């Protein structure tokens, strides 16, 4: 196959197969926003530093502003729109925690924060506050001062552990890590 | 921002990728390989790079994999890492991070891998989780960034770079002494891909400059395991870019020997003195370098506080003791970077020693 200005890309986005021919220089974030009209994924910088564009590529959080749509060909992408279970009619526990803990002000960074927290909790289901702050190294918020974002991440991790414990048939009250801390 | 227009092609094999590089060169096009894209795409978005052809090597089977091989001549095990292994994958590798490793033979007991803590130190403070999920070891080495973290650690571990190209194109510097080119097996087809191995120290040349020719591809990075346990990496990051204003990697080995008496009792003769010290510095000069003047202070010495301080005081000097020409910019002046390197060298040495004692 010779190198081409236009590339045909076929990928799965939020569980649905999607295909299009796009200019080779199309960044994944522009493909998602402009082609698929999935505008939950934001662009906040030109330097790969802010994390507002975070999505999951084959289940791993990446910055969609620093990935060509062509590189995502054949892969699976999950955006903020695909995070909550569509059948449940409710928010994903991480989204719910951001609402409960008031983990946002203007909301611009929020989709990226939520997608980064999803990765954190998958890697470390019971993170410390330090681990949360470290895991959010690639996400910038201009409004909140991070305090409530960290609180939301910790609270989401707790509720997801409780949920997993219930699903596993264990009594969550017996889980010493469960329940709210002081 | 998005990059200027270019043509894109995904290579399916190493051979095809080398062909694509040749085709672009024949057409007079500037071609670039793209692996994780975490250095190249940011540069293309800012229009600091504008290749006409982008060759995606992310799917090449010849650049993945890796594992322990050996022993190579000289008796050391070597750990080979495929160029496409991401920072994230390396951070989760039990052989590097230390931990229980099971072989393919399920009945064999697992063995405890020592790990190379300097690598895990660097991976924990390098960039951010999303960038680490995409960035590759091959890209980190090929990019030639004077402030890259992982190349400093790899330098301290005497890492080697394995490079593939077409046979007979380049005059190659001889590889490391223990590296013997493999003779073709009887009946094997002559390969149209030639591999050369060189020390990372010879490979890195200057600001974004390496020994890699435009028609070559890095396939692997090799670490020869010695002194891995007593190692550490310390950096002072720029708060926005996370790149080190200064970073120092240290790997130590200690004098050792055993005496077996007539009763068959084995006594360790290790006296705690340092047999070899490898110290690599990044972020302060035109390329990550080995601080050989500082290493010389430690070789054969006992790691007393005054000796460690004397070594750290030499990290910004060349092997012959002369001042290196250092980088300074609006973020940090050259003397400040040199000061940071000295402080970080002291911390890295202390951490490596503490790890040696706890082993
Ligand atoms: C926000 C941000 C923060 C960062 N922070 C840090 C940091 O703290 N410390 C640090 O060390 N780095 C940092 N980096 C840089 C990062 O580590 C990259 O240098 C690394 O990811 C490059 O690997 P890649 O696979 O992404 O390379 P690419 O971007 O794909 O390629 C980089 C260069 O290497 C060439 N190349 C890639 N693979 C090969 C190969 N196999 N053979 C030959 N040539 C090849 C390409 O042609 C290109 O010229 C940061 C980057 C970003 C965006
Ligand atoms: S828009 Fe992707 S990191 Fe800022
Ligand atoms: S809530 Fe405004 S940027 Fe984070």
Coordinates of C-alpha atoms and ligand atoms in Angstrom, one line a residue:
Chain A
X1 CA 0.0 0.0 0.0
X2 CA 1.5 3.4 -0.9
X3 CA 1.5 6.3 1.4
X4 CA -1.7 8.4 0.9
X5 CA -3.0 11.8 1.9
X6 CA -6.4 10.3 2.6
X7 CA -6.8 7.2 4.7
X8 CA -9.7 4.9 5.3
X9 CA -10.2 4.2 9.0
X10 CA -12.4 1.6 10.6
X11 CA -12.7 1.6 14.4
X12 CA -15.2 0.8 17.1
X13 CA -16.3 3.8 19.1
X14 CA -18.4 3.3 22.2
X15 CA -19.2 -0.2 21.0
X16 CA -20.4 0.8 17.5
X17 CA -18.4 0.2 14.3
X18 CA -17.5 3.4 12.6
X19 CA -15.7 4.0 9.3
X20 CA -14.7 7.0 7.2
X21 CA -12.1 8.3 4.8
X22 CA -10.2 11.2 6.4
X23 CA -7.2 13.3 5.6
X24 CA -4.1 11.5 7.0
X25 CA -3.4 14.4 9.4
X26 CA -6.8 14.1 11.2
X27 CA -6.2 13.8 14.9
X28 CA -8.4 11.3 16.7
X29 CA -10.0 14.1 18.8
X30 CA -11.1 15.9 15.6
X31 CA -12.4 12.7 14.1
X32 CA -14.5 12.1 17.3
X33 CA -15.8 15.7 17.6
X34 CA -16.2 16.8 14.0
X35 CA -17.0 13.6 12.1
X36 CA -18.9 11.6 14.8
X37 CA -20.2 14.7 16.6
X38 CA -19.1 13.2 19.9
X39 CA -18.2 16.6 21.4
X40 CA -17.8 15.4 25.0
X41 CA -14.1 15.0 24.3
X42 CA -12.5 18.4 24.6
X43 CA -9.4 20.1 23.3
X44 CA -7.7 22.3 25.8
X45 CA -4.1 22.8 24.6
X46 CA -1.7 22.4 21.7
X47 CA 1.0 20.7 23.8
X48 CA -0.3 17.3 25.0
X49 CA -0.4 18.7 28.5
X50 CA -4.0 19.3 29.6
X51 CA -5.7 15.9 29.3
X52 CA -9.1 17.4 28.3
X53 CA -9.0 15.1 25.3
X54 CA -8.5 11.8 27.3
X55 CA -10.3 8.8 25.9
X56 CA -9.7 5.0 26.3
X57 CA -7.9 3.3 23.4
X58 CA -8.3 -0.5 23.7
X59 CA -9.2 0.2 27.3
X60 CA -6.2 2.4 28.2
X61 CA -6.4 6.1 28.8
X62 CA -4.6 8.2 26.1
X63 CA -4.6 11.7 24.8
X64 CA -6.7 11.8 21.6
X65 CA -5.1 15.1 20.5
X66 CA -1.8 13.2 20.2
X67 CA -3.0 10.3 18.2
X68 CA -3.9 10.2 14.5
X69 CA -7.3 8.8 13.6
X70 CA -5.2 6.6 11.2
X71 CA -3.3 5.2 14.2
X72 CA -6.6 4.2 15.8
X73 CA -7.7 2.2 12.7
X74 CA -8.7 -1.3 13.8
X75 CA -8.8 -0.3 17.5
X76 CA -11.6 0.3 20.1
X77 CA -12.2 3.8 21.5
X78 CA -14.3 4.7 24.5
X79 CA -15.2 8.3 25.0
X80 CA -17.0 10.0 27.9
X81 CA -20.3 9.4 26.0
X82 CA -19.7 5.7 26.2
X83 CA -18.8 5.4 29.8
X84 CA -22.1 5.0 31.5
X85 CA -24.1 1.8 30.8
X86 CA -26.8 3.0 28.3
X87 CA -29.3 0.5 29.6
X88 CA -29.0 1.7 33.2
X89 CA -30.2 5.2 32.5
X90 CA -27.9 6.6 35.2
X91 CA -24.5 8.1 35.4
X92 CA -21.4 6.0 35.7
X93 CA -20.2 5.9 39.4
X94 CA -17.3 8.2 38.5
X95 CA -19.6 10.7 36.9
X96 CA -21.9 10.4 39.9
X97 CA -19.0 11.0 42.3
X98 CA -18.0 14.2 40.4
X99 CA -21.5 15.4 40.8
X100 CA -21.8 14.4 44.5
X101 CA -18.4 15.9 45.5
X102 CA -18.8 19.0 43.3
X103 CA -15.6 17.9 41.4
X104 CA -16.1 20.6 38.7
X105 CA -16.7 24.3 38.2
X106 CA -16.8 25.2 34.5
X107 CA -16.6 21.5 33.5
X108 CA -14.2 22.0 30.6
X109 CA -11.6 19.5 32.0
X110 CA -14.2 17.2 33.4
X111 CA -14.6 14.6 30.6
X112 CA -10.8 14.1 30.5
X113 CA -10.6 14.0 34.3
X114 CA -13.3 11.3 34.4
X115 CA -11.6 9.2 31.8
X116 CA -8.3 9.6 33.6
X117 CA -9.9 8.6 36.9
X118 CA -11.4 5.5 35.2
X119 CA -7.9 4.4 34.3
X120 CA -6.6 5.1 37.8
X121 CA -9.3 3.0 39.5
X122 CA -8.8 0.2 37.0
X123 CA -5.1 0.1 37.8
X124 CA -5.5 0.9 41.6
X125 CA -8.9 0.1 42.9
X126 CA -8.1 1.4 46.4
X127 CA -5.8 4.5 45.7
X128 CA -4.4 6.8 48.3
X129 CA -4.8 10.5 48.0
X130 CA -1.2 10.8 46.7
X131 CA -1.8 8.1 44.1
X132 CA -4.8 10.0 42.9
X133 CA -2.9 13.2 42.5
X134 CA 0.0 11.4 40.8
X135 CA -2.4 9.6 38.4
X136 CA -3.9 13.0 37.4
X137 CA -0.4 14.4 36.4
X138 CA -1.6 14.6 32.8
X139 CA -4.8 16.5 33.5
X140 CA -5.0 20.2 34.1
X141 CA -8.0 22.1 35.7
X142 CA -8.0 25.9 35.7
X143 CA -10.9 26.2 38.1
X144 CA -11.3 23.9 41.0
X145 CA -7.9 23.8 42.7
X146 CA -8.2 19.9 42.4
X147 CA -9.4 19.4 45.9
X148 CA -12.9 18.2 45.0
X149 CA -11.6 16.3 41.9
X150 CA -9.4 14.3 44.2
X151 CA -12.3 13.8 46.6
X152 CA -14.5 12.7 43.7
X153 CA -11.9 10.1 42.6
X154 CA -11.6 8.7 46.1
X155 CA -15.3 8.5 46.5
X156 CA -15.7 6.9 43.0
X157 CA -13.1 4.3 43.9
X158 CA -15.0 3.5 47.2
X159 CA -18.4 3.2 45.5
X160 CA -16.9 1.0 42.7
X161 CA -15.3 -1.3 45.3
X162 CA -18.6 -1.5 47.2
X163 CA -20.4 -2.2 43.9
X164 CA -17.9 -5.0 43.1
X165 CA -18.2 -6.4 46.5
X166 CA -22.0 -6.5 46.3
X167 CA -21.8 -8.0 42.8
X168 CA -19.5 -10.6 44.2
X169 CA -22.0 -11.5 46.8
X170 CA -19.9 -10.3 49.7
X171 CA -21.4 -8.2 52.4
X172 CA -19.9 -4.7 51.8
X173 CA -20.3 -3.8 55.5
X174 CA -17.6 -6.5 56.2
X175 CA -15.2 -4.7 53.8
X176 CA -13.0 -2.5 56.1
X177 CA -12.1 -0.3 53.1
X178 CA -15.8 0.3 52.4
X179 CA -17.9 3.1 53.9
X180 CA -17.0 6.7 54.0
X181 CA -13.9 8.0 55.7
X182 CA -14.1 10.8 58.3
Chain B
X1 CA -3.6 22.8 16.1
X2 CA -3.0 19.9 13.7
X3 CA 0.0 18.9 11.6
X4 CA 0.7 20.1 8.1
X5 CA -0.5 17.8 5.3
X6 CA 1.4 14.5 4.9
X7 CA 1.0 11.1 3.5
X8 CA 0.5 8.2 5.8
X9 CA 1.2 4.5 5.5
X10 CA 1.2 1.6 7.9
X11 CA 4.1 -0.8 7.5
X12 CA 3.3 -4.5 8.1
X13 CA 6.8 -5.8 8.4
X14 CA 10.3 -4.6 9.1
X15 CA 11.2 -5.4 5.5
X16 CA 8.3 -3.3 4.2
X17 CA 9.2 -0.4 6.5
X18 CA 12.7 -0.4 5.2
X19 CA 11.4 -0.4 1.6
X20 CA 9.1 2.5 2.4
X21 CA 12.0 4.5 3.8
X22 CA 13.9 3.8 0.6
X23 CA 11.0 4.7 -1.6
X24 CA 10.5 8.1 0.1
X25 CA 14.2 8.8 -0.1
X26 CA 14.2 8.0 -3.9
X27 CA 11.2 10.3 -4.4
X28 CA 13.1 13.1 -2.5
X29 CA 10.5 13.1 0.3
X30 CA 11.3 13.6 4.0
X31 CA 9.9 10.5 5.7
X32 CA 9.5 9.9 9.5
X33 CA 8.8 6.8 11.4
X34 CA 6.0 7.1 13.9
X35 CA 5.8 4.7 16.9
X36 CA 3.8 6.1 19.9
X37 CA 3.8 9.6 18.4
X38 CA 4.3 11.2 21.8
X39 CA 7.3 13.3 20.7
X40 CA 6.7 13.4 16.9
X41 CA 3.0 14.5 16.9
X42 CA 3.5 17.4 19.4
X43 CA 6.3 18.6 17.2
X44 CA 4.2 18.3 14.1
X45 CA 1.3 20.0 15.7
X46 CA 3.5 23.0 16.6
X47 CA 4.9 22.7 13.0
X48 CA 8.4 22.2 14.4
X49 CA 8.4 19.0 12.3
X50 CA 6.7 18.7 8.9
X51 CA 7.6 15.3 7.3
X52 CA 6.0 14.6 3.9
X53 CA 5.5 10.9 4.6
X54 CA 4.7 9.2 7.9
X55 CA 5.5 5.5 8.2
X56 CA 3.6 3.9 11.0
X57 CA 5.7 1.1 12.6
X58 CA 3.5 0.5 15.6
X59 CA 2.4 -2.9 14.3
X60 CA 5.7 -4.4 13.4
X61 CA 6.1 -7.8 14.9
X62 CA 9.9 -7.6 14.7
X63 CA 9.9 -4.7 17.1
X64 CA 7.9 -6.2 19.9
X65 CA 8.6 -8.9 22.4
X66 CA 11.9 -9.3 24.2
X67 CA 12.9 -11.1 27.4
X68 CA 15.9 -12.5 29.1
X69 CA 18.5 -14.0 26.8
X70 CA 21.9 -15.2 27.4
X71 CA 24.3 -15.8 28.7
X72 CA 26.2 -13.6 26.2
X73 CA 29.9 -13.9 25.9
X74 CA 31.3 -12.7 29.3
X75 CA 28.7 -14.6 31.2
X76 CA 26.1 -11.9 31.7
X77 CA 22.4 -12.4 31.1
X78 CA 21.0 -9.8 28.9
X79 CA 17.5 -8.4 28.9
X80 CA 16.2 -7.5 25.4
X81 CA 13.3 -5.1 25.1
X82 CA 11.4 -4.7 21.8
X83 CA 11.5 -1.1 20.6
X84 CA 7.7 -0.8 20.6
X85 CA 7.3 -1.7 24.3
X86 CA 5.5 1.3 25.9
X87 CA 6.5 3.0 29.2
X88 CA 3.3 1.6 30.7
X89 CA 4.2 -2.0 29.7
X90 CA 7.7 -1.6 31.0
X91 CA 6.3 -0.3 34.3
X92 CA 4.2 -3.4 34.7
X93 CA 7.0 -5.8 33.8
X94 CA 7.9 -8.0 36.7
X95 CA 11.4 -8.7 35.5
X96 CA 12.1 -4.9 35.7
X97 CA 9.9 -4.1 38.6
X98 CA 11.0 -7.1 40.7
X99 CA 8.6 -9.8 41.8
X100 CA 7.7 -13.4 41.3
X101 CA 8.3 -14.6 37.8
X102 CA 6.9 -17.8 36.4
X103 CA 8.5 -19.5 33.4
X104 CA 6.6 -21.3 30.7
X105 CA 7.1 -24.6 32.5
X106 CA 4.2 -24.4 35.0
X107 CA 5.6 -27.1 37.2
X108 CA 8.8 -25.2 37.8
X109 CA 8.8 -23.0 41.0
X110 CA 8.6 -19.2 40.3
X111 CA 11.8 -17.3 40.9
X112 CA 12.2 -14.0 42.5
X113 CA 13.3 -11.3 40.0
X114 CA 15.6 -8.7 41.5
X115 CA 14.3 -6.0 39.3
X116 CA 16.1 -2.8 38.2
X117 CA 14.7 -0.1 40.5
X118 CA 16.3 2.8 38.5
X119 CA 14.0 1.9 35.6
X120 CA 10.9 1.8 37.8
X121 CA 12.0 5.1 39.4
X122 CA 12.2 6.8 36.0
X123 CA 8.9 5.3 34.8
X124 CA 7.1 6.7 37.8
X125 CA 8.2 10.3 37.2
X126 CA 8.3 10.3 33.5
X127 CA 5.6 12.4 31.6
X128 CA 2.1 11.4 32.7
X129 CA 0.0 8.2 32.6
X130 CA -1.6 8.9 29.2
X131 CA 1.7 9.7 27.5
X132 CA 3.3 6.7 29.2
X133 CA 0.5 4.5 27.7
X134 CA 1.7 5.4 24.1
X135 CA 5.4 6.4 24.4
X136 CA 7.8 3.6 23.4
X137 CA 11.4 2.8 24.5
X138 CA 12.5 2.9 20.9
X139 CA 11.0 6.3 20.4
X140 CA 12.6 7.6 23.6
X141 CA 16.0 6.5 22.5
X142 CA 15.7 7.5 18.8
X143 CA 14.3 11.0 19.6
X144 CA 17.7 12.1 21.1
X145 CA 16.1 14.6 23.5
X146 CA 18.8 16.1 25.7
X147 CA 16.4 15.9 28.6
X148 CA 14.9 12.4 28.2
X149 CA 14.6 10.4 31.4
X150 CA 14.8 6.8 30.3
X151 CA 18.0 7.1 28.1
X152 CA 19.9 8.3 31.3
X153 CA 18.9 5.1 33.1
X154 CA 19.7 3.0 30.1
X155 CA 23.2 4.7 29.9
X156 CA 23.9 3.8 33.5
X157 CA 23.0 0.2 32.7
X158 CA 25.4 0.1 29.7
X159 CA 22.4 -0.5 27.4
X160 CA 22.9 -1.3 23.7
X161 CA 20.7 -0.4 20.8
X162 CA 20.0 -2.9 18.0
X163 CA 19.4 -1.3 14.7
X164 CA 18.1 -2.9 11.4
X165 CA 19.0 -1.7 7.9
X166 CA 19.9 -2.9 4.5
X167 CA 23.1 -4.9 4.2
X168 CA 26.3 -3.1 3.3
X169 CA 24.9 0.5 3.4
X170 CA 26.8 2.0 6.2
X171 CA 30.2 1.7 7.7
X172 CA 29.6 0.6 11.2
X173 CA 31.6 1.2 14.2
X174 CA 32.4 -2.1 15.8
X175 CA 29.8 -3.1 18.4
X176 CA 30.4 -3.8 22.0
X177 CA 33.2 -6.4 22.5
X178 CA 31.0 -9.2 23.7
X179 CA 28.7 -8.9 20.7
X180 CA 29.5 -11.5 18.0
X181 CA 27.6 -11.4 14.8
X182 CA 25.7 -14.6 14.3
X183 CA 26.8 -16.8 11.5
X184 CA 24.0 -17.9 9.2
X185 CA 22.7 -21.4 9.9
X186 CA 23.1 -23.9 7.2
X187 CA 20.3 -23.7 4.7
X188 CA 19.2 -20.3 6.0
X189 CA 18.3 -17.8 3.3
X190 CA 20.6 -14.8 3.2
X191 CA 18.6 -12.0 4.9
X192 CA 18.0 -8.6 3.3
X193 CA 18.0 -7.1 6.7
X194 CA 21.2 -6.4 8.6
X195 CA 21.4 -5.7 12.3
X196 CA 24.0 -3.8 14.1
X197 CA 24.4 -3.4 17.8
X198 CA 26.0 -0.4 19.4
X199 CA 26.4 1.1 22.9
X200 CA 23.7 3.7 23.7
X201 CA 26.7 5.9 24.8
X202 CA 28.0 5.8 21.2
X203 CA 24.5 6.1 19.7
X204 CA 23.5 9.4 21.4
X205 CA 25.3 12.3 19.8
X206 CA 23.8 15.7 20.6
X207 CA 20.6 17.7 20.7
X208 CA 18.1 15.5 18.7
X209 CA 21.1 13.9 17.0
X210 CA 21.9 10.2 17.1
X211 CA 23.9 7.7 15.0
X212 CA 20.7 6.4 13.4
X213 CA 20.7 6.8 9.6
X214 CA 17.6 7.8 7.7
X215 CA 17.2 4.3 6.3
X216 CA 17.5 2.4 9.6
X217 CA 15.1 1.3 12.3
X218 CA 15.7 0.5 16.0
X219 CA 14.4 -3.0 16.7
X220 CA 15.5 -3.6 20.3
X221 CA 17.2 -2.1 23.4
X222 CA 19.4 -4.5 25.4
X223 CA 20.3 -4.3 29.0
X224 CA 23.1 -6.5 30.4
X225 CA 22.1 -7.2 33.9
X226 CA 24.7 -6.2 36.4
X227 CA 24.3 -3.9 39.4
X228 CA 20.6 -3.6 38.6
X229 CA 19.5 -4.0 42.2
X230 CA 21.7 -1.2 43.7
X231 CA 20.3 1.5 41.3
X232 CA 18.2 4.6 41.5
X233 CA 17.0 7.5 39.4
X234 CA 16.3 11.0 40.8
X235 CA 15.0 14.0 38.8
X236 CA 13.9 17.5 39.3
X237 CA 11.0 17.9 36.9
X238 CA 9.8 21.0 35.1
X239 CA 6.3 21.3 36.6
X240 CA 4.5 21.7 33.2
X241 CA 6.4 19.5 30.8
X242 CA 7.5 17.0 33.4
X243 CA 10.9 16.9 31.5
X244 CA 13.9 16.9 33.9
X245 CA 15.7 20.2 34.5
X246 CA 18.2 17.7 35.7
X247 CA 18.1 13.9 36.3
X248 CA 20.7 11.5 37.6
X249 CA 20.8 7.7 37.3
X250 CA 23.1 5.5 39.4
X251 CA 23.9 1.8 39.2
X252 CA 26.5 0.3 41.6
X253 CA 28.2 -3.1 42.0
X254 CA 30.2 -4.1 45.0
X255 CA 33.4 -6.1 45.4
X256 CA 32.6 -9.7 46.0
X257 CA 34.2 -13.0 46.3
X258 CA 33.8 -16.2 48.3
X259 CA 36.2 -18.4 50.2
X260 CA 35.4 -22.1 50.6
X261 CA 37.4 -23.6 53.5
X262 CA 38.5 -27.2 53.9
X263 CA 35.2 -28.0 55.8
X264 CA 33.2 -26.8 52.8
X265 CA 32.0 -23.7 54.6
X266 CA 31.6 -20.7 52.3
X267 CA 32.5 -17.2 53.6
X268 CA 31.6 -14.1 51.7
X269 CA 34.6 -11.8 51.2
X270 CA 32.5 -8.8 50.2
X271 CA 33.9 -5.9 52.2
X272 CA 31.3 -3.4 51.0
X273 CA 33.6 -1.4 48.8
X274 CA 32.3 -0.3 45.4
X275 CA 33.5 -2.4 42.5
X276 CA 32.0 -0.2 39.8
X277 CA 29.8 2.9 39.7
X278 CA 27.8 4.0 36.7
X279 CA 26.4 7.5 36.9
X280 CA 24.4 9.1 34.0
X281 CA 23.1 12.6 33.9
X282 CA 20.3 14.1 31.7
X283 CA 18.8 17.5 31.2
X284 CA 21.9 19.6 31.7
X285 CA 24.0 19.0 28.6
X286 CA 23.5 18.5 24.8
X287 CA 22.8 14.8 25.5
X288 CA 22.5 12.4 28.4
X289 CA 26.1 11.5 29.4
X290 CA 28.1 9.3 31.7
X291 CA 29.7 11.3 34.5
X292 CA 33.0 9.4 34.3
X293 CA 34.9 11.8 36.6
X294 CA 32.4 11.1 39.4
X295 CA 32.5 7.4 38.6
X296 CA 36.3 7.3 39.0
X297 CA 36.0 8.8 42.5
X298 CA 33.8 5.9 43.6
X299 CA 35.6 3.0 41.9
X300 CA 37.2 0.8 44.6
X301 CA 36.2 3.2 47.4
X302 CA 34.1 2.6 50.5
X303 CA 30.8 4.5 50.3
X304 CA 31.4 6.9 53.1
X305 CA 29.5 10.2 53.2
X306 CA 32.5 12.3 52.2
X307 CA 33.4 10.0 49.3
X308 CA 29.8 10.2 48.0
X309 CA 29.8 14.0 48.3
X310 CA 33.2 14.2 46.5
X311 CA 31.8 12.0 43.7
X312 CA 28.5 14.1 43.4
X313 CA 30.6 17.2 43.2
X314 CA 32.1 15.9 39.9
X315 CA 28.9 15.0 38.0
X316 CA 28.9 18.1 35.8
X317 CA 32.5 17.4 34.7
X318 CA 33.8 15.3 31.8
X319 CA 35.9 12.2 32.3
X320 CA 39.2 14.2 32.2
X321 CA 37.9 16.6 34.9
X322 CA 37.2 19.5 32.6
X323 CA 34.0 21.5 32.8
X324 CA 31.3 20.3 30.3
X325 CA 29.5 22.9 28.3
X326 CA 26.1 23.0 29.9
X327 CA 22.6 24.0 28.7
X328 CA 20.7 26.9 30.3
X329 CA 17.4 28.5 29.3
X330 CA 14.6 30.6 30.7
X331 CA 13.6 27.7 32.9
X332 CA 16.9 27.2 34.6
X333 CA 20.4 28.6 34.1
X334 CA 23.4 26.2 33.4
X335 CA 24.9 26.7 36.9
X336 CA 21.6 26.0 38.5
X337 CA 21.2 22.8 36.5
X338 CA 24.7 21.8 37.5
X339 CA 23.8 22.4 41.1
X340 CA 20.6 20.3 40.8
X341 CA 22.6 17.5 39.2
X342 CA 25.0 17.5 42.2
X343 CA 22.2 17.3 44.7
X344 CA 20.3 14.7 42.7
X345 CA 23.5 12.6 42.3
X346 CA 23.9 12.6 46.1
X347 CA 20.3 11.5 46.6
X348 CA 20.5 8.8 43.9
X349 CA 23.7 7.4 45.4
X350 CA 22.1 7.2 48.8
X351 CA 19.0 5.5 47.5
X352 CA 21.0 3.0 45.5
X353 CA 23.1 2.2 48.6
X354 CA 20.0 1.8 50.8
X355 CA 18.6 -0.7 48.2
X356 CA 21.9 -2.6 48.1
X357 CA 21.8 -3.0 51.9
X358 CA 18.2 -4.1 52.0
X359 CA 18.7 -6.7 49.3
Ligands
LIG1 C1 3.2 15.9 27.7 C2 4.5 15.2 27.5 C3 5.3 15.0 28.6 C4 6.5 14.3 28.4 N1 7.3 14.2 29.5 C5 8.5 13.5 29.4 C6 9.3 13.3 30.5 O1 9.0 13.7 31.6 N2 10.5 12.6 30.3 C7 10.8 12.1 29.1 O2 11.8 11.5 29.0 N3 10.0 12.3 28.0 C8 8.9 12.9 28.1 N4 8.1 13.1 27.0 C9 8.6 12.6 25.8 C10 8.2 11.2 25.5 O3 8.8 10.4 26.5 C11 8.7 10.7 24.2 O4 10.0 11.1 24.0 C12 8.5 9.3 23.9 O5 7.2 9.0 24.1 C13 8.9 9.0 22.4 O6 8.4 7.7 22.1 P1 7.3 7.5 21.0 O7 7.1 6.1 20.7 O8 6.1 8.3 21.3 O9 8.1 8.2 19.7 P2 7.5 9.0 18.4 O10 7.0 10.3 18.8 O11 6.7 8.0 17.6 O12 8.9 9.2 17.7 C14 9.9 10.0 18.2 C15 11.1 10.0 17.2 O13 11.7 8.7 17.2 C16 11.7 8.1 15.9 N5 11.4 6.7 16.2 C17 10.4 6.1 17.0 N6 10.6 4.8 17.0 C18 11.6 4.5 16.3 C19 12.3 3.2 16.0 N7 11.9 2.1 16.5 N8 13.4 3.3 15.2 C20 13.9 4.5 14.7 N9 13.3 5.7 14.9 C21 12.2 5.7 15.7 C22 10.6 8.8 15.2 O14 10.8 8.8 13.8 C23 10.7 10.2 15.7 O15 11.7 10.9 15.1 C24 6.9 13.8 27.2 C25 6.0 13.9 26.1 C26 4.8 14.6 26.3 C27 3.9 14.8 25.1
LIG2 S1 -6.0 18.7 24.2 FE1 -5.0 16.8 24.4 S2 -3.7 17.2 26.1 FE2 -4.6 19.1 25.8
LIG3 S1 -13.6 22.8 36.1 FE1 -13.0 24.4 34.8 S2 -11.1 23.6 34.0 FE2 -11.6 22.1 35.5

